[in-house]
mmCIF file of C-alpha atoms and ligand atoms in Angstrom:
data_model
loop_
_atom_site.group_PDB
_atom_site.id
_atom_site.type_symbol
_atom_site.label_atom_id
_atom_site.label_comp_id
_atom_site.label_asym_id
_atom_site.label_seq_id
_atom_site.Cartn_x
_atom_site.Cartn_y
_atom_site.Cartn_z
ATOM 1 C CA MET M 16 6.645 -94.351 -45.889
ATOM 2 C CA GLY M 17 8.193 -93.681 -42.524
ATOM 3 C CA ARG M 18 11.282 -95.568 -43.668
ATOM 4 C CA GLY M 19 13.497 -92.537 -43.791
ATOM 5 C CA VAL M 20 15.061 -90.787 -46.729
ATOM 6 C CA LEU M 21 17.857 -93.315 -47.437
ATOM 7 C CA LEU M 22 15.600 -96.340 -47.853
ATOM 8 C CA ARG M 23 12.769 -94.552 -49.608
ATOM 9 C CA TYR M 24 14.935 -92.836 -52.227
ATOM 10 C CA ARG M 25 17.954 -95.152 -52.330
ATOM 11 C CA ASP M 26 17.797 -95.352 -56.148
ATOM 12 C CA PHE M 27 18.393 -91.608 -56.408
ATOM 13 C CA LEU M 28 21.097 -91.287 -53.737
ATOM 14 C CA PRO M 29 24.871 -91.919 -53.911
ATOM 15 C CA LEU M 30 24.770 -94.965 -51.611
ATOM 16 C CA THR M 31 27.019 -98.007 -51.743
ATOM 17 C CA ALA M 32 26.756 -101.469 -50.201
ATOM 18 C CA ALA M 33 28.839 -100.085 -47.327
ATOM 19 C CA THR M 34 26.570 -97.109 -46.556
ATOM 20 C CA PRO M 35 24.751 -97.676 -43.241
ATOM 21 C CA MET M 36 20.982 -97.265 -43.753
ATOM 22 C CA ILE M 37 20.507 -94.959 -40.796
ATOM 23 C CA THR M 38 17.423 -92.900 -39.995
ATOM 24 C CA LEU M 39 15.800 -90.775 -37.316
ATOM 25 C CA GLY M 40 12.475 -90.875 -39.149
ATOM 26 C CA GLU M 41 13.194 -87.898 -41.395
ATOM 27 C CA GLY M 42 11.247 -87.058 -44.546
ATOM 28 C CA ASP M 43 7.681 -87.928 -45.559
ATOM 29 C CA THR M 44 6.526 -84.547 -44.262
ATOM 30 C CA PRO M 45 2.939 -83.289 -44.705
ATOM 31 C CA LEU M 46 1.901 -81.397 -47.829
ATOM 32 C CA VAL M 47 -1.060 -79.430 -46.522
ATOM 33 C CA ARG M 48 -3.499 -77.546 -48.752
ATOM 34 C CA SER M 49 -4.202 -73.910 -47.958
ATOM 35 C CA VAL M 50 -7.667 -73.077 -46.587
ATOM 36 C CA TRP M 51 -7.417 -69.282 -46.802
ATOM 37 C CA LEU M 52 -4.522 -67.825 -48.784
ATOM 38 C CA GLU M 53 -5.268 -69.933 -51.874
ATOM 39 C CA ARG M 54 -8.698 -68.307 -52.222
ATOM 40 C CA GLU M 55 -7.419 -64.879 -51.239
ATOM 41 C CA LEU M 56 -4.802 -64.939 -54.014
ATOM 42 C CA GLY M 57 -6.983 -66.730 -56.564
ATOM 43 C CA CYS M 58 -4.470 -69.546 -56.852
ATOM 44 C CA GLY M 59 -5.512 -72.818 -58.508
ATOM 45 C CA ALA M 60 -4.134 -74.891 -55.629
ATOM 46 C CA LEU M 61 -1.718 -73.828 -52.912
ATOM 47 C CA TYR M 62 0.119 -76.220 -50.601
ATOM 48 C CA PHE M 63 2.476 -75.864 -47.652
ATOM 49 C CA LYS M 64 5.229 -78.451 -47.233
ATOM 50 C CA LEU M 65 5.719 -78.742 -43.485
ATOM 51 C CA GLU M 66 9.422 -79.421 -43.107
ATOM 52 C CA GLY M 67 9.197 -78.490 -39.434
ATOM 53 C CA CYS M 68 7.735 -81.996 -38.973
ATOM 54 C CA ASN M 69 11.185 -83.541 -39.435
ATOM 55 C CA PRO M 70 12.761 -85.071 -36.292
ATOM 56 C CA THR M 71 14.759 -81.999 -35.293
ATOM 57 C CA GLY M 72 12.145 -79.572 -36.589
ATOM 58 C CA SER M 73 13.671 -78.486 -39.906
ATOM 59 C CA PHE M 74 14.473 -79.670 -43.442
ATOM 60 C CA LYS M 75 18.130 -80.053 -42.505
ATOM 61 C CA ASP M 76 17.550 -83.655 -41.372
ATOM 62 C CA ARG M 77 17.101 -84.805 -44.981
ATOM 63 C CA GLY M 78 20.601 -83.770 -45.938
ATOM 64 C CA MET M 79 22.185 -84.531 -42.601
ATOM 65 C CA VAL M 80 21.132 -88.193 -42.649
ATOM 66 C CA VAL M 81 22.985 -88.658 -45.952
ATOM 67 C CA ALA M 82 26.051 -86.646 -44.876
ATOM 68 C CA VAL M 83 26.286 -88.564 -41.581
ATOM 69 C CA ALA M 84 25.745 -91.959 -43.244
ATOM 70 C CA LYS M 85 28.625 -91.171 -45.641
ATOM 71 C CA ALA M 86 30.795 -89.903 -42.774
ATOM 72 C CA VAL M 87 30.206 -93.186 -40.909
ATOM 73 C CA GLU M 88 30.881 -95.139 -44.103
ATOM 74 C CA GLU M 89 34.160 -93.256 -44.484
ATOM 75 C CA ARG M 90 35.014 -94.030 -40.824
ATOM 76 C CA SER M 91 35.023 -90.396 -39.758
ATOM 77 C CA LYS M 92 34.867 -89.931 -35.986
ATOM 78 C CA SER M 93 33.954 -86.285 -35.918
ATOM 79 C CA ILE M 94 31.763 -83.819 -37.829
ATOM 80 C CA ILE M 95 31.746 -80.021 -37.873
ATOM 81 C CA CYS M 96 29.478 -77.270 -39.192
ATOM 82 C CA ALA M 97 28.792 -73.562 -39.061
ATOM 83 C CA SER M 98 25.166 -72.720 -38.519
ATOM 84 C CA THR M 99 22.453 -70.154 -37.967
ATOM 85 C CA GLY M 100 20.942 -72.893 -35.769
ATOM 86 C CA ASN M 101 19.070 -75.583 -37.652
ATOM 87 C CA THR M 102 22.050 -77.277 -39.260
ATOM 88 C CA SER M 103 23.731 -77.461 -35.862
ATOM 89 C CA ALA M 104 20.629 -79.001 -34.252
ATOM 90 C CA SER M 105 20.437 -81.623 -36.983
ATOM 91 C CA ALA M 106 24.163 -82.417 -36.965
ATOM 92 C CA ALA M 107 24.061 -82.701 -33.167
ATOM 93 C CA ALA M 108 21.150 -85.155 -33.264
ATOM 94 C CA PHE M 109 22.472 -87.460 -35.991
ATOM 95 C CA GLY M 110 25.995 -87.258 -34.587
ATOM 96 C CA ALA M 111 24.761 -88.235 -31.118
ATOM 97 C CA ARG M 112 22.774 -91.174 -32.469
ATOM 98 C CA PHE M 113 25.610 -92.532 -34.573
ATOM 99 C CA GLY M 114 28.480 -92.004 -32.131
ATOM 100 C CA LEU M 115 30.250 -89.067 -33.717
ATOM 101 C CA GLU M 116 31.813 -86.094 -32.008
ATOM 102 C CA VAL M 117 29.945 -82.970 -33.135
ATOM 103 C CA ILE M 118 31.408 -79.463 -33.226
ATOM 104 C CA VAL M 119 29.233 -76.496 -34.144
ATOM 105 C CA VAL M 120 30.336 -72.917 -34.720
ATOM 106 C CA VAL M 121 27.537 -70.359 -34.443
ATOM 107 C CA PRO M 122 27.178 -66.568 -34.528
ATOM 108 C CA SER M 123 26.959 -65.439 -30.913
ATOM 109 C CA GLY M 124 23.553 -64.041 -29.903
ATOM 110 C CA LYS M 125 22.013 -64.618 -33.353
ATOM 111 C CA ILE M 126 20.684 -68.122 -33.011
ATOM 112 C CA ALA M 127 17.162 -68.904 -31.848
ATOM 113 C CA MET M 128 16.837 -70.320 -28.326
ATOM 114 C CA GLY M 129 15.192 -73.594 -29.369
ATOM 115 C CA LYS M 130 18.018 -74.393 -31.773
ATOM 116 C CA LEU M 131 20.699 -73.668 -29.206
ATOM 117 C CA ALA M 132 18.810 -75.823 -26.682
ATOM 118 C CA GLN M 133 18.898 -78.692 -29.170
ATOM 119 C CA ALA M 134 22.655 -78.451 -29.797
ATOM 120 C CA ILE M 135 23.309 -78.261 -26.047
ATOM 121 C CA THR M 136 21.042 -81.163 -25.131
ATOM 122 C CA TYR M 137 22.236 -83.457 -27.936
ATOM 123 C CA GLY M 138 25.702 -82.876 -26.503
ATOM 124 C CA ALA M 139 27.491 -80.998 -29.280
ATOM 125 C CA ARG M 140 30.607 -78.943 -28.577
ATOM 126 C CA ILE M 141 29.495 -75.397 -29.259
ATOM 127 C CA VAL M 142 31.718 -72.472 -30.159
ATOM 128 C CA ALA M 143 29.975 -69.081 -30.422
ATOM 129 C CA ILE M 144 31.968 -66.556 -32.442
ATOM 130 C CA GLN M 145 31.607 -62.805 -32.146
ATOM 131 C CA GLY M 146 30.810 -62.610 -35.821
ATOM 132 C CA ASN M 147 28.258 -63.761 -38.389
ATOM 133 C CA PHE M 148 27.444 -67.016 -40.176
ATOM 134 C CA ASP M 149 29.636 -66.224 -43.173
ATOM 135 C CA GLN M 150 32.671 -65.880 -40.914
ATOM 136 C CA ALA M 151 31.748 -69.082 -39.060
ATOM 137 C CA LEU M 152 31.530 -70.960 -42.366
ATOM 138 C CA GLN M 153 34.965 -69.734 -43.425
ATOM 139 C CA ILE M 154 36.407 -70.917 -40.109
ATOM 140 C CA VAL M 155 34.913 -74.421 -40.267
ATOM 141 C CA ARG M 156 36.050 -74.807 -43.889
ATOM 142 C CA ASN M 157 39.596 -74.029 -42.757
ATOM 143 C CA LEU M 158 39.317 -76.326 -39.741
ATOM 144 C CA ALA M 159 38.120 -79.220 -41.915
ATOM 145 C CA GLU M 160 41.136 -78.746 -44.183
ATOM 146 C CA LYS M 161 43.575 -78.764 -41.293
ATOM 147 C CA HIS M 162 42.080 -81.405 -38.990
ATOM 148 C CA PRO M 163 40.555 -84.885 -39.347
ATOM 149 C CA VAL M 164 36.929 -83.775 -39.169
ATOM 150 C CA THR M 165 34.136 -84.041 -41.746
ATOM 151 C CA LEU M 166 32.474 -80.804 -42.809
ATOM 152 C CA VAL M 167 28.666 -81.242 -42.909
ATOM 153 C CA ASN M 168 27.598 -77.832 -44.175
ATOM 154 C CA SER M 169 25.851 -77.895 -47.539
ATOM 155 C CA VAL M 170 29.220 -77.460 -49.277
ATOM 156 C CA ASN M 171 29.347 -81.195 -48.530
ATOM 157 C CA PRO M 172 27.557 -82.516 -51.662
ATOM 158 C CA TYR M 173 25.820 -85.318 -49.710
ATOM 159 C CA ARG M 174 23.765 -82.685 -47.911
ATOM 160 C CA LEU M 175 22.163 -81.480 -51.129
ATOM 161 C CA GLU M 176 21.641 -85.065 -52.283
ATOM 162 C CA GLY M 177 19.491 -85.678 -49.225
ATOM 163 C CA GLN M 178 17.675 -82.371 -49.394
ATOM 164 C CA LYS M 179 16.561 -82.952 -52.987
ATOM 165 C CA THR M 180 14.268 -85.739 -51.714
ATOM 166 C CA ALA M 181 11.735 -83.105 -50.628
ATOM 167 C CA ALA M 182 11.178 -82.311 -54.317
ATOM 168 C CA PHE M 183 10.622 -86.028 -54.961
ATOM 169 C CA GLU M 184 8.004 -86.179 -52.207
ATOM 170 C CA ILE M 185 6.079 -83.241 -53.669
ATOM 171 C CA VAL M 186 5.939 -84.875 -57.108
ATOM 172 C CA ASP M 187 5.093 -88.286 -55.645
ATOM 173 C CA GLU M 188 2.177 -86.730 -53.778
ATOM 174 C CA LEU M 189 0.826 -84.334 -56.421
ATOM 175 C CA GLY M 190 1.401 -86.740 -59.327
ATOM 176 C CA ASP M 191 3.511 -84.124 -61.117
ATOM 177 C CA ALA M 192 5.699 -81.121 -60.319
ATOM 178 C CA PRO M 193 3.808 -77.950 -59.321
ATOM 179 C CA ASP M 194 3.945 -74.820 -61.488
ATOM 180 C CA TYR M 195 5.658 -72.728 -58.816
ATOM 181 C CA LEU M 196 7.858 -73.471 -55.823
ATOM 182 C CA PHE M 197 8.274 -70.705 -53.222
ATOM 183 C CA ILE M 198 11.249 -71.127 -50.910
ATOM 184 C CA PRO M 199 13.364 -69.053 -48.491
ATOM 185 C CA VAL M 200 17.001 -68.553 -49.480
ATOM 186 C CA GLY M 201 19.883 -68.212 -47.026
ATOM 187 C CA ASN M 202 23.042 -70.123 -47.813
ATOM 188 C CA ALA M 203 21.166 -71.192 -50.990
ATOM 189 C CA GLY M 204 21.742 -74.930 -50.575
ATOM 190 C CA ASN M 205 18.069 -75.811 -50.347
ATOM 191 C CA ILE M 206 16.904 -74.082 -53.530
ATOM 192 C CA THR M 207 19.846 -75.728 -55.308
ATOM 193 C CA ALA M 208 18.853 -79.131 -53.924
ATOM 194 C CA TYR M 209 15.155 -78.789 -54.825
ATOM 195 C CA TRP M 210 16.048 -77.836 -58.373
ATOM 196 C CA LYS M 211 18.328 -80.857 -58.668
ATOM 197 C CA GLY M 212 15.507 -83.053 -57.374
ATOM 198 C CA PHE M 213 12.903 -81.717 -59.791
ATOM 199 C CA VAL M 214 15.274 -82.026 -62.759
ATOM 200 C CA GLU M 215 16.252 -85.597 -61.849
ATOM 201 C CA TYR M 216 12.625 -86.612 -61.445
ATOM 202 C CA ARG M 217 11.691 -85.191 -64.828
ATOM 203 C CA TRP M 218 14.602 -87.073 -66.388
ATOM 204 C CA ALA M 219 13.423 -90.239 -64.701
ATOM 205 C CA GLY M 220 9.987 -89.729 -66.258
ATOM 206 C CA LYS M 221 8.310 -89.188 -62.896
ATOM 207 C CA ALA M 222 7.236 -85.628 -63.729
ATOM 208 C CA SER M 223 6.233 -83.964 -66.996
ATOM 209 C CA GLN M 224 7.498 -80.519 -66.013
ATOM 210 C CA THR M 225 9.672 -78.621 -63.537
ATOM 211 C CA PRO M 226 8.406 -75.730 -61.412
ATOM 212 C CA LYS M 227 9.467 -72.121 -61.646
ATOM 213 C CA MET M 228 11.785 -71.669 -58.665
ATOM 214 C CA MET M 229 10.799 -68.602 -56.615
ATOM 215 C CA GLY M 230 13.482 -67.912 -54.000
ATOM 216 C CA PHE M 231 13.241 -65.207 -51.332
ATOM 217 C CA GLN M 232 15.979 -63.627 -49.266
ATOM 218 C CA ALA M 233 15.439 -61.169 -46.422
ATOM 219 C CA ALA M 234 15.857 -57.590 -47.661
ATOM 220 C CA GLY M 235 18.723 -56.900 -45.230
ATOM 221 C CA ALA M 236 20.479 -60.107 -46.244
ATOM 222 C CA ALA M 237 19.905 -60.286 -49.991
ATOM 223 C CA PRO M 238 23.282 -60.697 -51.713
ATOM 224 C CA ILE M 239 21.905 -62.622 -54.700
ATOM 225 C CA VAL M 240 19.234 -59.988 -55.360
ATOM 226 C CA ARG M 241 21.717 -57.130 -55.019
ATOM 227 C CA GLY M 242 24.445 -58.964 -56.949
ATOM 228 C CA LYS M 243 27.058 -58.447 -54.272
ATOM 229 C CA VAL M 244 28.186 -59.820 -50.923
ATOM 230 C CA VAL M 245 26.461 -58.224 -47.913
ATOM 231 C CA GLU M 246 29.136 -57.692 -45.255
ATOM 232 C CA LYS M 247 26.728 -57.038 -42.384
ATOM 233 C CA PRO M 248 23.528 -58.970 -43.064
ATOM 234 C CA ARG M 249 20.514 -57.948 -40.957
ATOM 235 C CA THR M 250 17.090 -59.515 -40.554
ATOM 236 C CA VAL M 251 14.715 -60.755 -37.853
ATOM 237 C CA ALA M 252 14.790 -64.107 -39.656
ATOM 238 C CA THR M 253 18.085 -65.222 -38.091
ATOM 239 C CA ALA M 254 18.111 -68.529 -39.992
ATOM 240 C CA ILE M 255 18.680 -66.668 -43.275
ATOM 241 C CA ARG M 256 20.911 -63.910 -41.933
ATOM 242 C CA ILE M 257 23.604 -64.690 -44.515
ATOM 243 C CA GLY M 258 25.567 -62.277 -46.703
ATOM 244 C CA LYS M 259 27.733 -64.627 -48.767
ATOM 245 C CA PRO M 260 25.822 -67.797 -49.699
ATOM 246 C CA ALA M 261 27.948 -70.878 -50.378
ATOM 247 C CA SER M 262 25.573 -72.118 -53.105
ATOM 248 C CA TRP M 263 25.128 -68.714 -54.772
ATOM 249 C CA GLN M 264 25.762 -70.160 -58.256
ATOM 250 C CA GLY M 265 23.387 -73.056 -57.636
ATOM 251 C CA ALA M 266 20.594 -70.640 -56.767
ATOM 252 C CA VAL M 267 21.206 -68.521 -59.860
ATOM 253 C CA LYS M 268 21.184 -71.660 -61.999
ATOM 254 C CA ALA M 269 17.914 -72.845 -60.434
ATOM 255 C CA ARG M 270 16.350 -69.443 -61.101
ATOM 256 C CA ASP M 271 17.554 -69.143 -64.691
ATOM 257 C CA GLU M 272 16.968 -72.718 -65.827
ATOM 258 C CA SER M 273 13.485 -72.790 -64.301
ATOM 259 C CA GLY M 274 12.419 -69.343 -65.463
ATOM 260 C CA GLY M 275 11.887 -68.284 -61.852
ATOM 261 C CA VAL M 276 12.988 -65.345 -59.723
ATOM 262 C CA ILE M 277 15.122 -64.601 -56.690
ATOM 263 C CA ASP M 278 13.764 -61.585 -54.886
ATOM 264 C CA CYS M 279 13.654 -60.295 -51.339
ATOM 265 C CA VAL M 280 11.037 -59.523 -48.698
ATOM 266 C CA SER M 281 11.242 -56.990 -45.880
ATOM 267 C CA ASP M 282 11.185 -57.956 -42.214
ATOM 268 C CA GLU M 283 7.678 -56.422 -42.039
ATOM 269 C CA GLU M 284 6.512 -58.677 -44.869
ATOM 270 C CA ILE M 285 8.112 -61.687 -43.153
ATOM 271 C CA ILE M 286 6.375 -60.896 -39.853
ATOM 272 C CA ALA M 287 3.014 -60.363 -41.561
ATOM 273 C CA ALA M 288 3.327 -63.704 -43.376
ATOM 274 C CA TYR M 289 4.461 -65.440 -40.165
ATOM 275 C CA LYS M 290 1.300 -64.281 -38.375
ATOM 276 C CA LEU M 291 -1.006 -64.930 -41.306
ATOM 277 C CA LEU M 292 0.306 -68.451 -41.702
ATOM 278 C CA ALA M 293 -0.355 -69.212 -38.047
ATOM 279 C CA ARG M 294 -3.666 -67.362 -37.683
ATOM 280 C CA ARG M 295 -5.342 -68.182 -41.020
ATOM 281 C CA GLU M 296 -3.795 -71.521 -41.856
ATOM 282 C CA GLY M 297 -2.888 -73.054 -38.485
ATOM 283 C CA VAL M 298 0.708 -73.449 -39.631
ATOM 284 C CA PHE M 299 3.456 -72.386 -37.227
ATOM 285 C CA GLY M 300 6.661 -71.896 -39.158
ATOM 286 C CA GLU M 301 9.748 -70.067 -37.994
ATOM 287 C CA PRO M 302 10.327 -66.508 -39.272
ATOM 288 C CA ALA M 303 12.717 -67.573 -42.067
ATOM 289 C CA SER M 304 10.117 -70.065 -43.305
ATOM 290 C CA ALA M 305 7.564 -67.291 -43.621
ATOM 291 C CA ALA M 306 9.786 -65.687 -46.263
ATOM 292 C CA SER M 307 8.411 -68.176 -48.800
ATOM 293 C CA VAL M 308 4.835 -67.104 -48.065
ATOM 294 C CA ALA M 309 5.803 -63.423 -47.916
ATOM 295 C CA GLY M 310 7.369 -63.864 -51.344
ATOM 296 C CA LEU M 311 4.239 -65.480 -52.739
ATOM 297 C CA ILE M 312 2.086 -62.612 -51.431
ATOM 298 C CA LYS M 313 4.496 -60.035 -52.836
ATOM 299 C CA MET M 314 4.508 -61.651 -56.283
ATOM 300 C CA ALA M 315 0.709 -61.923 -56.322
ATOM 301 C CA LYS M 316 0.408 -58.229 -55.400
ATOM 302 C CA GLN M 317 2.781 -57.410 -58.252
ATOM 303 C CA GLY M 318 0.420 -59.178 -60.628
ATOM 304 C CA LEU M 319 1.656 -62.775 -60.852
ATOM 305 C CA ASP M 320 -1.339 -64.650 -62.248
ATOM 306 C CA LEU M 321 -1.861 -67.817 -60.234
ATOM 307 C CA ARG M 322 -5.227 -68.791 -61.713
ATOM 308 C CA GLY M 323 -5.260 -72.475 -62.557
ATOM 309 C CA LYS M 324 -1.725 -72.864 -61.208
ATOM 310 C CA ARG M 325 -0.414 -75.206 -58.539
ATOM 311 C CA ALA M 326 2.033 -73.634 -56.091
ATOM 312 C CA VAL M 327 3.936 -75.013 -53.107
ATOM 313 C CA CYS M 328 5.449 -72.944 -50.287
ATOM 314 C CA ILE M 329 8.224 -74.627 -48.319
ATOM 315 C CA ILE M 330 7.819 -74.106 -44.572
ATOM 316 C CA THR M 331 11.412 -74.959 -43.767
ATOM 317 C CA GLY M 332 11.379 -75.034 -39.956
ATOM 318 C CA SER M 333 9.048 -75.191 -36.956
ATOM 319 C CA GLY M 334 7.899 -72.033 -35.211
ATOM 320 C CA LEU M 335 8.741 -73.712 -31.913
ATOM 321 C CA LYS M 336 12.403 -73.176 -32.721
ATOM 322 C CA ASP M 337 12.125 -69.487 -31.938
ATOM 323 C CA PRO M 338 9.663 -68.951 -29.058
ATOM 324 C CA SER M 339 11.077 -65.561 -28.073
ATOM 325 C CA PHE M 340 10.085 -64.261 -31.508
ATOM 326 C CA SER M 341 6.398 -65.091 -30.844
ATOM 327 C CA LYS M 342 6.510 -63.439 -27.461
ATOM 328 C CA LYS M 343 6.799 -60.083 -29.210
ATOM 329 C CA PHE M 344 3.198 -60.503 -30.365
ATOM 330 C CA ALA M 345 1.755 -61.449 -26.968
ATOM 331 C CA GLU M 346 -0.624 -58.495 -26.850
ATOM 332 C CA SER M 347 -3.342 -60.604 -25.179
ATOM 333 C CA LEU M 348 -1.454 -62.140 -22.256
ATOM 334 C CA THR M 349 -3.574 -61.007 -19.315
ATOM 335 C CA GLU M 350 -3.227 -62.325 -15.759
ATOM 336 C CA VAL M 351 -6.237 -62.518 -13.466
ATOM 337 C CA SER M 352 -7.177 -64.226 -10.193
ATOM 338 C CA PRO M 353 -8.187 -67.904 -10.515
ATOM 339 C CA GLU M 354 -11.955 -67.302 -10.405
ATOM 340 C CA LEU M 355 -14.676 -67.996 -12.952
ATOM 341 C CA GLU M 356 -15.939 -64.420 -12.857
ATOM 342 C CA ALA M 357 -12.494 -62.893 -13.282
ATOM 343 C CA VAL M 358 -11.886 -64.997 -16.400
ATOM 344 C CA GLU M 359 -15.384 -64.209 -17.732
ATOM 345 C CA ARG M 360 -14.763 -60.513 -17.169
ATOM 346 C CA VAL M 361 -11.503 -60.547 -19.064
ATOM 347 C CA LEU M 362 -13.180 -62.382 -21.956
ATOM 348 C CA GLY M 363 -15.928 -59.795 -22.042
ATOM 349 C CA TRP M 364 -18.534 -62.467 -21.249
ATOM 350 C CA ARG M 365 -19.786 -60.794 -18.074
HETATM 351 N N1 F0G E 410 14.832 -71.812 -43.522
HETATM 352 C C1 F0G E 410 15.389 -72.225 -42.382
HETATM 353 C C2 F0G E 410 14.492 -72.523 -41.239
HETATM 354 C C3 F0G E 410 16.796 -72.386 -42.288
HETATM 355 O O1 F0G E 410 17.327 -72.805 -41.153
HETATM 356 C C4 F0G E 410 17.593 -72.082 -43.409
HETATM 357 C C5 F0G E 410 19.040 -72.208 -43.352
HETATM 358 C C6 F0G E 410 16.949 -71.655 -44.578
HETATM 359 C C7 F0G E 410 15.568 -71.534 -44.601
HETATM 360 C C8 F0G E 410 17.696 -71.340 -45.818
HETATM 361 O O2 F0G E 410 18.153 -72.488 -46.446
HETATM 362 O O3 F0G E 410 20.566 -71.955 -46.378
HETATM 363 O O4 F0G E 410 19.699 -73.787 -47.816
HETATM 364 O O5 F0G E 410 19.240 -71.409 -48.382
HETATM 365 N N2 F0G E 410 19.685 -72.482 -42.300
HETATM 366 C C9 F0G E 410 21.130 -72.770 -42.242
HETATM 367 C C10 F0G E 410 21.536 -73.248 -40.865
HETATM 368 C C11 F0G E 410 22.000 -71.704 -42.788
HETATM 369 O O6 F0G E 410 22.701 -73.076 -40.459
HETATM 370 O O7 F0G E 410 20.711 -73.833 -40.173
HETATM 371 P P1 F0G E 410 19.489 -72.413 -47.307
#
């Protein structure tokens, strides 16, 4: 534990003798049991996997450590990615630590403040385009073809290799795969990676089953649900504001092979789940992360029988990434003079 993803899961990763065993302390994130929602939904056992506890505050570090280790192994000097924020924060951190130039291309005005602060402070070169993530991804793909720079979006297969280790951790901790895995879907790399991880672990005899993969897009950015590209994706969950997922086929495969579903949740459902998670469970995930919980609630309302079942919701990123989002709910921010009585009065204790 605490050794990082490369050392802990070396037997399942495409490493060679020349791969540097780098780490920033990623992986080994908490799997926390629900204290409220589990009972409310009548679920056998419900867990939250807190991926916001990774070094840059999201699951991206698991894949980035592998992609950067391979880039270093291949003597690359420079890495590039498009991002809704978290990938850029992770690339910037690992790139800084291992001496690589980092270039990130982001949709202008649609990336959470905390994520932008990370890319800036880690010293990445940032280009904000007047467009969306899908356009940014197309641009960095073209740049990586034309120039000597390594693309570290999840179209780089090493990213998914690293991200699948979260599935391993869940099985290692629970002793088997859960019955259901609820996960937000944006560019669809993560659901693809989890499925790969669960399948590999079953093959290796470490699990007796694989979970049903339950992926959730935001309703205004739900190309897989609608079966067609969304040209102008819209959602409050900026991390998953994506209309043309790179791993579309991987997500469909995960759904179909596992017997799961890919559905969508409205912004209202995302916001409700975001608050519930914080206020009933003490878990502060970012809005996109709440899509997994919103999806679970939606399915339960539609009659999914969770009795005797084990379910895991992936909380993909920390709520601290997007502080301006929380500020919208600051109904109780009251200012008073610095006196005991004034504070008592405002609390209704006087
Ligand atoms: N949750 C968070 C917090 C994310 O940042 C992302 C994706 C997802 C869920 C969806 O995962 O794309 O593998 O389906 N963020 C990417 C980024 C797109 O650029 O940081 P996915």
